[in-house]
Amino acid sequence: MTASTDTAPGVVRFVLDGRTVDVPDPDPTRTVLQYLREDLGRTGTKEGCAEGDCGACTVAVAEPDADGRLRVRAINSCIQFLPTLDGKELITVESLRGSDGTLHPVQQAMADCHGSQCGFCTPGFVMSLFALYKHQENPDRTAIDDAIAGNLCRCTGYRPIIEAAVEMYRQEPRGGSWLLQPAAASQQELSADESKRLDAQAAIRRNESLALTNGNRRYFAPRTGAELAELYARYPDAVLLAGGTDVGLWVTKHYAEIETVIYTGSVAGLKVMQATDSHLEIGAAVTYTDAMPLLLHHFPTMSELLRRFASPPIRNAGTLGGNVANGSPIGDSMPALLALDAVLLLRSASESREMRLDEFYLDYQENALRPGEFIEQIKIPRLHADDQLQSYKVSKRFDQDISAVCGAYRLRLGDDNRIDDVRIAYGGLAAIPKRARACERALAGREFAEAIVVEAMAALDDDFEPITDMRASEDYRRRICKNLLLRFYRETSASLDGKPPVRIYDYGRQKQA
């Protein structure tokens, strides 16, 4: 399979139901949802929240993976801009219908298990389950729960939908369509249908950059870091678009009219990640889904935080670099990265430089980036053999919820049980995510004992002036950030004493499996 070299630069081209779709110079911020419903009449995909929370808009995107197989991932079409589909295959709920009108095994299982009532949310659930069906063979309860964490249903409740997720693997796949084959079959040799789909994508994959003009609005998808730097120098007021999980809301919620968009997702160099002897190096355009295996391998105690980070459709699109650059005080990655002493590699057309993350945030939504400068890579130091790392998230719901408080802690003890090194960071408390330096000073060099930790908890009042909003009051946030530090002490001290880890609470996920 070879890439086409004659793709017109002003045309977005993607595959839908085996056919190539050309969209000449679309509005750069037109969403996939708007295009499906208004232009193609595909009204199976619904609009609920228009911010990637409810999942009614879920569709799937298929692309080749590193092994040359088709990889399917669910995304939120309500905040995904249409030009980002260029060179990919789009799969909607209508795509799953058989050529003879029969239901897909996922759809049939939803019907058989009575997983649909009013039906509004059903297509989104079907697409999330379809992505699971193509990704994992016989998933356990936790995997099923995670797969539909970004979908809301207010009618049937989740029991029949979860039953459908189990039942869909018992349905007999009909015909040779790749869409009908579950994950187990897709691990074998390429089927004729899968090979045909890969060929269709290869035929439209461009070697050159994408450039669109729609009135006075522009969209660029550069392919190299140098080209990105040059474009950003030319258009310093442009919006850099990564996964769109935040920028999409500017358009759908705030009705922003963005004049120039520069998409980072086509820059191959920004999608590279590796582990060196000293650091993990993660390109700014690496999605959370792709980064998670590497992060969990080196930082396994972050498992709960990463699993609770947004939902699969958001993690499939959103990037670590975008979360860091956005600098939201409720961005869940920043406290852990601050505790790990992460460093940012910044680049512009004229230079590259490194900056510690704890120097990057200046004020609410303000950072130290210069005009035309962007984050190229996040460098995360490996843990020392004696380091203890933990991160906690407190929110009203377990899944798909914004943090009221997110805390991260890294500790290294000396032989005499004195604290040689400590990093404590919080998000969700104030205008920016930041380290708790007064609390760190209250602990440094002292014995790791509960009385000392309780004393240091008071220093958090000097580090933060928490806000009151719809998620939590100032008083609640003050108490929670202190109690999370105490929780870290109790869990860590038990572990260091060789006792089973003390879990302050258990959501019972494993008991449900």
Coordinates of C-alpha atoms in Angstrom, one line a residue:
M1 CA 0.0 0.0 0.0
T2 CA 1.4 3.4 -1.0
A3 CA 0.3 6.8 -0.1
S4 CA -1.3 9.1 -2.7
T5 CA 0.7 12.1 -3.7
D6 CA -2.1 13.9 -5.7
T7 CA -4.5 14.8 -2.8
A8 CA -5.6 18.4 -3.3
P9 CA -4.4 20.5 -0.4
G10 CA -7.7 22.4 0.0
V11 CA -9.9 19.2 0.3
V12 CA -10.6 17.2 3.4
R13 CA -10.7 13.6 2.3
F14 CA -11.8 10.6 4.4
V15 CA -13.5 7.2 4.0
L16 CA -17.1 6.5 5.0
D17 CA -18.8 3.2 4.3
G18 CA -16.1 2.2 1.8
R19 CA -16.4 5.4 -0.2
T20 CA -14.1 8.4 -0.3
V21 CA -15.7 11.6 0.8
D22 CA -14.3 14.9 -0.4
V23 CA -15.1 18.1 1.5
P24 CA -13.6 21.2 -0.3
D25 CA -12.4 23.9 2.1
P26 CA -14.8 23.4 5.0
D27 CA -15.2 25.7 7.9
P28 CA -12.1 24.8 10.0
T29 CA -14.3 24.6 13.2
R30 CA -17.3 22.8 11.7
T31 CA -17.8 19.7 13.9
V32 CA -18.1 16.2 12.7
L33 CA -21.5 16.1 14.3
Q34 CA -22.8 19.1 12.4
Y35 CA -21.5 17.6 9.2
L36 CA -23.1 14.2 9.8
R37 CA -26.5 15.6 10.7
E38 CA -26.8 18.7 8.6
D39 CA -24.9 17.8 5.4
L40 CA -25.2 14.0 5.2
G41 CA -28.5 13.5 7.0
R42 CA -27.0 10.9 9.4
T43 CA -29.2 11.7 12.3
G44 CA -28.4 8.5 14.3
T45 CA -25.6 10.5 15.8
K46 CA -27.1 12.8 18.4
E47 CA -26.3 16.1 20.1
G48 CA -26.8 16.1 23.9
C49 CA -24.3 18.2 25.9
A50 CA -22.2 19.5 23.0
E51 CA -19.1 19.2 25.2
G52 CA -18.1 15.6 25.1
D53 CA -19.7 14.5 28.4
C54 CA -22.9 12.6 27.6
G55 CA -21.7 10.4 24.7
A56 CA -24.8 10.7 22.5
C57 CA -22.6 12.0 19.7
T58 CA -20.1 9.1 19.8
V59 CA -18.7 7.8 16.5
A60 CA -15.6 5.8 15.8
V61 CA -12.4 6.5 13.8
A62 CA -10.3 3.7 12.2
E63 CA -6.6 4.2 11.4
P64 CA -3.7 1.8 10.9
D65 CA -1.8 0.9 14.1
A66 CA 1.9 0.2 14.4
D67 CA 1.4 -3.4 13.3
G68 CA -0.5 -2.4 10.1
R69 CA -3.9 -3.5 11.5
L70 CA -7.0 -1.3 11.6
R71 CA -7.3 0.3 15.0
V72 CA -10.8 1.6 16.1
R73 CA -11.3 4.3 18.6
A74 CA -14.5 6.0 19.8
I75 CA -14.5 9.8 19.8
N76 CA -17.0 12.6 20.6
S77 CA -18.1 14.0 17.2
C78 CA -19.7 17.1 18.9
I79 CA -16.2 18.6 19.6
Q80 CA -14.1 17.0 16.9
F81 CA -13.5 19.4 14.0
L82 CA -14.2 17.9 10.6
P83 CA -10.8 18.6 9.0
T84 CA -9.1 16.4 11.6
L85 CA -10.7 13.4 9.8
D86 CA -8.4 13.9 6.8
G87 CA -6.9 10.5 5.8
K88 CA -8.9 8.4 8.2
E89 CA -12.0 6.2 8.1
L90 CA -15.2 7.4 9.9
I91 CA -17.6 4.9 11.2
T92 CA -21.1 5.9 12.4
V93 CA -24.0 3.9 13.8
E94 CA -25.5 3.7 10.3
S95 CA -22.3 2.1 9.1
L96 CA -22.9 -0.9 11.3
R97 CA -26.0 -2.1 9.5
G98 CA -25.5 -5.1 7.4
S99 CA -25.9 -4.9 3.6
D100 CA -29.1 -6.9 4.0
G101 CA -30.3 -4.6 6.8
T102 CA -29.5 -6.9 9.7
L103 CA -28.2 -5.5 12.9
H104 CA -24.6 -5.6 14.0
P105 CA -24.0 -8.0 17.0
V106 CA -23.6 -4.9 19.3
Q107 CA -27.0 -3.6 18.2
Q108 CA -28.7 -7.0 18.4
A109 CA -27.3 -7.5 21.9
M110 CA -28.7 -4.1 22.9
A111 CA -32.1 -5.1 21.6
D112 CA -32.1 -8.5 23.1
C113 CA -31.0 -7.3 26.5
H114 CA -33.5 -4.3 26.5
G115 CA -30.7 -1.8 26.8
S116 CA -32.7 0.9 25.0
Q117 CA -35.8 2.8 26.1
C118 CA -36.2 6.3 24.8
G119 CA -33.4 5.5 22.4
F120 CA -31.7 8.9 22.4
C121 CA -28.5 7.7 24.0
T122 CA -28.5 4.3 22.3
P123 CA -26.4 5.1 19.2
G124 CA -23.7 6.5 21.4
F125 CA -23.6 3.5 23.6
V126 CA -23.6 1.2 20.5
M127 CA -20.5 3.0 19.1
S128 CA -18.6 2.9 22.4
L129 CA -19.4 -0.8 22.7
F130 CA -18.5 -1.3 19.1
A131 CA -15.0 0.2 19.8
L132 CA -14.7 -2.2 22.7
Y133 CA -15.9 -5.1 20.5
K134 CA -13.1 -4.4 18.0
H135 CA -10.5 -3.8 20.7
Q136 CA -10.8 -6.4 23.4
E137 CA -11.8 -10.1 23.6
N138 CA -14.2 -11.0 26.4
P139 CA -13.6 -7.9 28.6
D140 CA -14.2 -8.1 32.3
R141 CA -16.7 -5.9 34.2
T142 CA -14.1 -3.2 34.8
A143 CA -13.2 -2.9 31.1
I144 CA -16.9 -2.7 30.2
D145 CA -17.5 0.0 32.8
D146 CA -14.6 2.0 31.5
A147 CA -15.7 1.6 27.9
I148 CA -19.0 3.3 28.6
A149 CA -17.8 5.7 31.2
G150 CA -18.4 8.6 28.7
N151 CA -22.0 7.6 27.9
L152 CA -25.0 8.6 30.0
C153 CA -28.4 6.9 30.1
R154 CA -31.3 8.1 32.2
C155 CA -33.9 5.5 31.2
T156 CA -32.8 1.9 31.5
G157 CA -30.0 2.3 33.9
Y158 CA -26.7 0.5 33.2
R159 CA -27.5 -3.1 34.1
P160 CA -29.1 -4.1 30.7
I161 CA -26.4 -2.2 28.8
I162 CA -23.7 -4.0 30.6
E163 CA -25.5 -7.3 29.9
A164 CA -25.5 -6.3 26.3
A165 CA -21.8 -5.8 26.4
V166 CA -21.4 -9.4 27.5
E167 CA -24.0 -10.7 25.1
M168 CA -22.5 -9.0 22.0
Y169 CA -19.6 -11.5 22.0
R170 CA -22.1 -14.4 22.0
Q171 CA -23.7 -13.2 18.8
E172 CA -22.6 -15.1 15.7
P173 CA -20.7 -12.8 13.4
R174 CA -22.5 -12.8 10.0
G175 CA -20.6 -12.5 6.7
G176 CA -17.0 -11.6 6.2
S177 CA -17.3 -7.9 6.9
W178 CA -14.5 -6.6 9.1
L179 CA -17.0 -4.5 11.1
L180 CA -18.8 -7.7 12.2
Q181 CA -15.7 -9.5 13.5
P182 CA -14.9 -9.2 17.2
A183 CA -11.4 -8.5 18.5
A184 CA -10.4 -12.2 18.6
A185 CA -10.9 -12.6 14.9
S186 CA -9.2 -9.3 14.1
Q187 CA -6.0 -10.6 15.6
Q188 CA -5.6 -13.2 12.8
E189 CA -4.3 -12.5 9.3
L190 CA -5.8 -9.6 7.5
S191 CA -9.2 -10.3 6.1
A192 CA -10.0 -9.2 2.5
D193 CA -12.3 -6.6 3.9
E194 CA -9.8 -5.2 6.3
S195 CA -7.1 -5.1 3.7
K196 CA -9.5 -3.2 1.4
R197 CA -10.2 -0.7 4.1
L198 CA -6.5 -0.1 4.7
D199 CA -6.0 0.3 1.0
A200 CA -8.8 2.9 0.9
Q201 CA -7.1 4.9 3.6
A202 CA -3.7 4.6 2.0
A203 CA -5.0 6.0 -1.2
I204 CA -6.1 9.2 0.4
R205 CA -3.2 9.6 2.8
R206 CA -1.3 12.8 1.9
N207 CA 2.4 13.4 1.9
E208 CA 2.0 17.1 1.9
S209 CA 0.4 19.4 4.5
L210 CA -3.3 20.2 4.5
A211 CA -4.2 23.9 4.0
L212 CA -7.8 25.1 3.9
T213 CA -9.3 28.5 3.3
N214 CA -12.9 29.3 4.2
G215 CA -13.7 33.0 3.8
N216 CA -11.2 34.7 6.1
R217 CA -10.6 31.6 8.2
R218 CA -7.7 29.2 7.7
Y219 CA -6.8 25.7 8.8
F220 CA -3.3 24.2 8.6
A221 CA -2.2 20.6 9.3
P222 CA 1.6 20.7 9.1
R223 CA 3.6 17.4 8.9
T224 CA 6.9 18.4 10.6
G225 CA 7.9 20.4 13.6
A226 CA 9.8 22.8 11.5
E227 CA 6.7 23.6 9.4
L228 CA 4.6 24.0 12.5
A229 CA 7.1 26.4 14.0
E230 CA 7.2 28.4 10.7
L231 CA 3.4 28.6 10.5
Y232 CA 3.1 29.6 14.2
A233 CA 5.7 32.4 13.6
R234 CA 3.6 33.6 10.7
Y235 CA 0.3 33.4 12.6
P236 CA 1.2 33.9 16.3
D237 CA -2.5 34.5 17.1
A238 CA -3.5 31.1 15.7
V239 CA -5.1 28.5 17.9
L240 CA -3.1 25.4 18.2
L241 CA -5.5 22.4 18.0
A242 CA -4.5 19.0 19.4
G243 CA -7.4 16.8 20.4
G244 CA -10.0 19.5 20.5
T245 CA -11.4 18.4 23.9
D246 CA -11.0 21.9 25.2
V247 CA -10.8 24.0 22.0
G248 CA -14.0 22.3 20.8
L249 CA -15.9 23.8 23.7
W250 CA -14.7 27.3 22.8
V251 CA -16.8 26.8 19.6
T252 CA -19.8 24.8 20.9
K253 CA -20.3 26.6 24.2
H254 CA -18.7 30.1 23.8
Y255 CA -19.4 30.4 20.0
A256 CA -15.9 31.5 19.4
E257 CA -15.0 32.3 15.8
I258 CA -11.4 31.2 15.4
E259 CA -9.7 32.8 12.5
T260 CA -6.7 30.5 12.1
V261 CA -6.3 26.9 13.3
I262 CA -3.0 25.0 13.3
Y263 CA -3.6 21.3 13.9
T264 CA -0.7 19.4 15.6
G265 CA -2.0 15.9 15.1
S266 CA -0.4 15.4 11.7
V267 CA 3.1 16.3 13.0
A268 CA 4.8 12.9 13.2
G269 CA 7.6 14.1 15.6
L270 CA 5.0 15.3 18.1
K271 CA 3.5 11.8 18.3
V272 CA 6.7 10.0 19.4
M273 CA 7.3 8.7 22.9
Q274 CA 10.1 6.8 24.4
A275 CA 11.8 5.8 27.7
T276 CA 15.4 6.7 28.1
D277 CA 17.7 5.8 31.1
S278 CA 16.7 9.0 32.8
H279 CA 13.3 10.2 31.5
L280 CA 10.1 9.4 29.7
E281 CA 9.9 11.6 26.7
I282 CA 6.3 12.1 25.4
G283 CA 5.5 14.2 22.3
A284 CA 3.0 16.9 22.8
A285 CA 0.5 15.3 20.4
V286 CA 0.5 11.9 21.9
T287 CA -3.0 11.0 23.0
Y288 CA -3.8 10.0 26.6
T289 CA -4.8 6.6 25.3
D290 CA -1.4 6.1 23.7
A291 CA 0.5 7.5 26.6
M292 CA -1.2 5.5 29.4
P293 CA 0.6 2.2 28.9
L294 CA 4.0 3.9 29.1
L295 CA 3.0 6.0 32.1
L296 CA 1.4 3.0 33.9
H297 CA 4.4 0.8 33.3
H298 CA 6.7 3.3 35.0
F299 CA 4.2 4.8 37.5
P300 CA 1.8 2.0 38.4
T301 CA 0.4 3.9 41.4
M302 CA -1.2 6.4 39.0
S303 CA -3.6 3.7 37.7
E304 CA -6.7 5.0 39.4
L305 CA -6.0 8.6 38.4
L306 CA -5.4 7.7 34.8
R307 CA -8.4 5.4 34.6
R308 CA -10.6 8.2 36.0
F309 CA -9.2 10.8 33.6
A310 CA -12.1 11.8 31.5
S311 CA -13.6 9.0 29.4
P312 CA -12.2 6.8 26.6
P313 CA -13.6 9.1 23.8
I314 CA -11.9 12.0 25.4
R315 CA -8.6 10.1 26.1
N316 CA -8.7 8.9 22.5
A317 CA -8.6 12.5 21.2
G318 CA -7.1 14.6 24.0
T319 CA -3.3 14.9 24.4
L320 CA -1.0 15.2 27.3
G321 CA 0.6 18.3 25.7
G322 CA -2.8 19.9 25.2
N323 CA -3.7 19.4 28.8
V324 CA -0.5 20.9 30.0
A325 CA -0.6 23.9 27.5
N326 CA -4.2 24.6 28.3
G327 CA -3.2 25.0 32.0
S328 CA -6.7 24.6 33.4
P329 CA -6.5 24.5 37.2
I330 CA -8.6 21.3 37.1
G331 CA -6.4 19.5 34.6
D332 CA -5.8 16.2 36.3
S333 CA -2.3 15.5 34.7
M334 CA -0.6 18.6 36.1
P335 CA -0.4 17.7 39.8
A336 CA 1.3 14.4 39.1
L337 CA 3.6 16.0 36.5
L338 CA 4.6 18.7 39.0
A339 CA 5.3 16.1 41.7
L340 CA 7.5 14.3 39.2
D341 CA 9.5 17.4 38.4
A342 CA 8.4 17.3 34.7
V343 CA 10.3 19.5 32.2
L344 CA 8.8 21.0 29.0
L345 CA 10.7 21.2 25.8
L346 CA 9.5 24.4 24.1
R347 CA 10.1 25.3 20.5
S348 CA 9.7 28.2 18.1
A349 CA 11.0 29.0 14.7
S350 CA 14.2 30.5 16.2
E351 CA 15.1 28.3 19.1
S352 CA 14.3 25.4 21.5
R353 CA 14.5 25.7 25.2
E354 CA 13.6 23.7 28.3
M355 CA 11.5 24.9 31.2
R356 CA 10.5 23.2 34.4
L357 CA 6.7 22.7 34.6
D358 CA 6.6 24.4 38.0
E359 CA 7.8 27.6 36.3
F360 CA 5.4 27.4 33.4
Y361 CA 2.1 28.6 34.9
L362 CA 2.0 32.3 35.8
D363 CA -1.7 33.0 36.5
Y364 CA -5.1 31.8 35.5
Q365 CA -4.9 30.7 31.8
E366 CA -1.5 32.5 31.6
N367 CA 1.8 30.7 31.0
A368 CA 5.4 31.4 30.1
L369 CA 5.1 30.6 26.3
R370 CA 6.5 33.3 24.1
P371 CA 4.7 34.4 20.9
G372 CA 5.1 31.6 18.3
E373 CA 6.4 29.1 20.9
F374 CA 4.7 25.8 21.5
I375 CA 5.3 22.7 23.7
E376 CA 7.1 20.0 21.7
Q377 CA 7.7 17.4 24.3
I378 CA 7.1 16.6 28.0
K379 CA 10.1 15.0 29.8
I380 CA 9.3 13.1 33.0
P381 CA 12.2 11.9 35.2
R382 CA 12.1 8.3 36.1
L383 CA 11.5 7.5 39.8
H384 CA 14.4 6.8 42.1
A385 CA 14.3 3.3 43.5
D386 CA 13.2 4.6 46.9
D387 CA 10.6 7.0 45.7
Q388 CA 7.0 6.7 46.8
L389 CA 4.4 8.2 44.4
Q390 CA 0.7 8.5 44.7
S391 CA -2.1 10.7 43.2
Y392 CA -5.7 11.1 44.3
K393 CA -8.7 12.6 42.7
V394 CA -11.9 13.7 44.6
S395 CA -15.0 14.4 42.6
K396 CA -18.7 13.9 42.8
R397 CA -18.7 10.9 40.5
F398 CA -16.2 8.2 40.0
D399 CA -16.2 8.4 36.2
Q400 CA -16.0 11.3 33.8
D401 CA -16.1 14.1 36.3
I402 CA -14.1 17.2 37.0
S403 CA -12.0 17.2 40.1
A404 CA -12.9 19.2 43.2
V405 CA -9.4 18.5 44.4
C406 CA -6.6 16.5 42.8
G407 CA -3.4 15.9 44.7
A408 CA -0.1 14.2 43.9
Y409 CA 2.7 13.2 46.3
R410 CA 6.3 12.0 45.8
L411 CA 8.4 11.1 48.7
R412 CA 12.0 9.7 49.3
L413 CA 13.1 8.7 52.8
G414 CA 16.6 8.3 54.2
D415 CA 17.8 5.4 56.3
D416 CA 16.7 7.1 59.5
N417 CA 13.1 7.5 58.2
R418 CA 13.8 11.2 57.6
I419 CA 12.4 12.8 54.5
D420 CA 15.2 13.3 52.0
D421 CA 13.0 14.7 49.2
V422 CA 9.3 15.5 48.9
R423 CA 7.1 17.0 46.2
I424 CA 3.4 17.9 46.8
A425 CA 1.1 19.4 44.2
Y426 CA -2.5 20.2 43.9
G427 CA -5.0 21.1 41.2
G428 CA -8.6 22.3 41.5
L429 CA -7.9 24.5 44.5
A430 CA -7.1 27.9 43.0
A431 CA -6.2 29.7 39.8
I432 CA -3.3 27.4 38.7
P433 CA -2.1 23.9 39.5
K434 CA 1.0 24.3 41.6
R435 CA 3.3 22.8 44.2
A436 CA 2.7 23.2 47.9
R437 CA 6.1 24.6 48.8
A438 CA 5.3 25.7 52.3
C439 CA 4.0 22.2 53.1
E440 CA 7.1 20.7 51.5
R441 CA 9.3 22.9 53.6
A442 CA 7.4 21.8 56.7
L443 CA 8.2 18.2 55.9
A444 CA 11.8 18.4 54.5
G445 CA 14.4 16.8 56.6
R446 CA 12.0 15.7 59.3
E447 CA 10.9 12.3 60.5
F448 CA 8.1 10.7 58.4
A449 CA 5.6 10.4 61.3
E450 CA 1.9 11.2 61.6
A451 CA 2.5 14.0 64.1
I452 CA 4.9 15.7 61.7
V453 CA 2.5 15.2 58.7
V454 CA -0.4 16.7 60.7
E455 CA 1.7 19.7 61.6
A456 CA 2.6 20.1 57.9
M457 CA -1.0 19.9 56.9
A458 CA -1.6 23.3 58.4
A459 CA 1.0 24.8 56.1
L460 CA -1.3 24.1 53.2
D461 CA -3.3 27.1 54.3
D462 CA -0.2 29.2 53.3
D463 CA 0.1 27.6 49.9
F464 CA -3.5 27.9 48.6
E465 CA -6.5 30.1 48.8
P466 CA -9.2 27.7 47.6
I467 CA -12.2 28.9 45.6
T468 CA -15.9 28.1 46.1
D469 CA -17.8 27.0 43.0
M470 CA -20.5 24.4 42.0
R471 CA -18.1 21.5 42.7
A472 CA -17.0 22.3 46.2
S473 CA -16.8 25.1 48.8
E474 CA -13.6 26.8 50.0
D475 CA -13.8 25.0 53.4
Y476 CA -14.4 21.6 51.8
R477 CA -11.4 22.0 49.6
R478 CA -9.2 23.1 52.5
R479 CA -10.1 20.0 54.5
I480 CA -9.9 17.6 51.6
C481 CA -6.4 18.7 50.5
K482 CA -5.2 18.2 54.1
N483 CA -6.9 14.9 54.5
L484 CA -5.4 13.6 51.2
L485 CA -1.9 14.3 52.5
L486 CA -2.8 12.3 55.7
R487 CA -4.2 9.6 53.5
F488 CA -0.9 9.5 51.6
Y489 CA 1.0 9.2 54.9
R490 CA -1.1 6.3 56.2
E491 CA -1.1 4.3 52.9
T492 CA 2.6 4.9 52.4
S493 CA 3.7 4.1 56.0
A494 CA 1.7 0.9 55.9
S495 CA 3.3 -0.1 52.7
L496 CA 6.8 0.7 54.0
D497 CA 6.2 -1.4 57.1
G498 CA 5.4 -4.4 54.8
K499 CA 1.7 -4.3 55.6
P500 CA -1.0 -4.6 52.9
P501 CA -1.8 -1.1 51.5
V502 CA -4.4 0.7 53.5
R503 CA -7.2 1.8 51.1
I504 CA -9.3 4.5 52.6
Y505 CA -12.2 3.8 50.3
D506 CA -13.0 1.2 47.7
Y507 CA -15.5 1.7 45.0
G508 CA -16.1 -2.0 44.8
R509 CA -15.2 -2.3 41.1
Q510 CA -13.4 -5.7 41.5
K511 CA -16.3 -7.1 43.6
Q512 CA -18.7 -6.4 40.7
A513 CA -16.5 -8.1 38.1

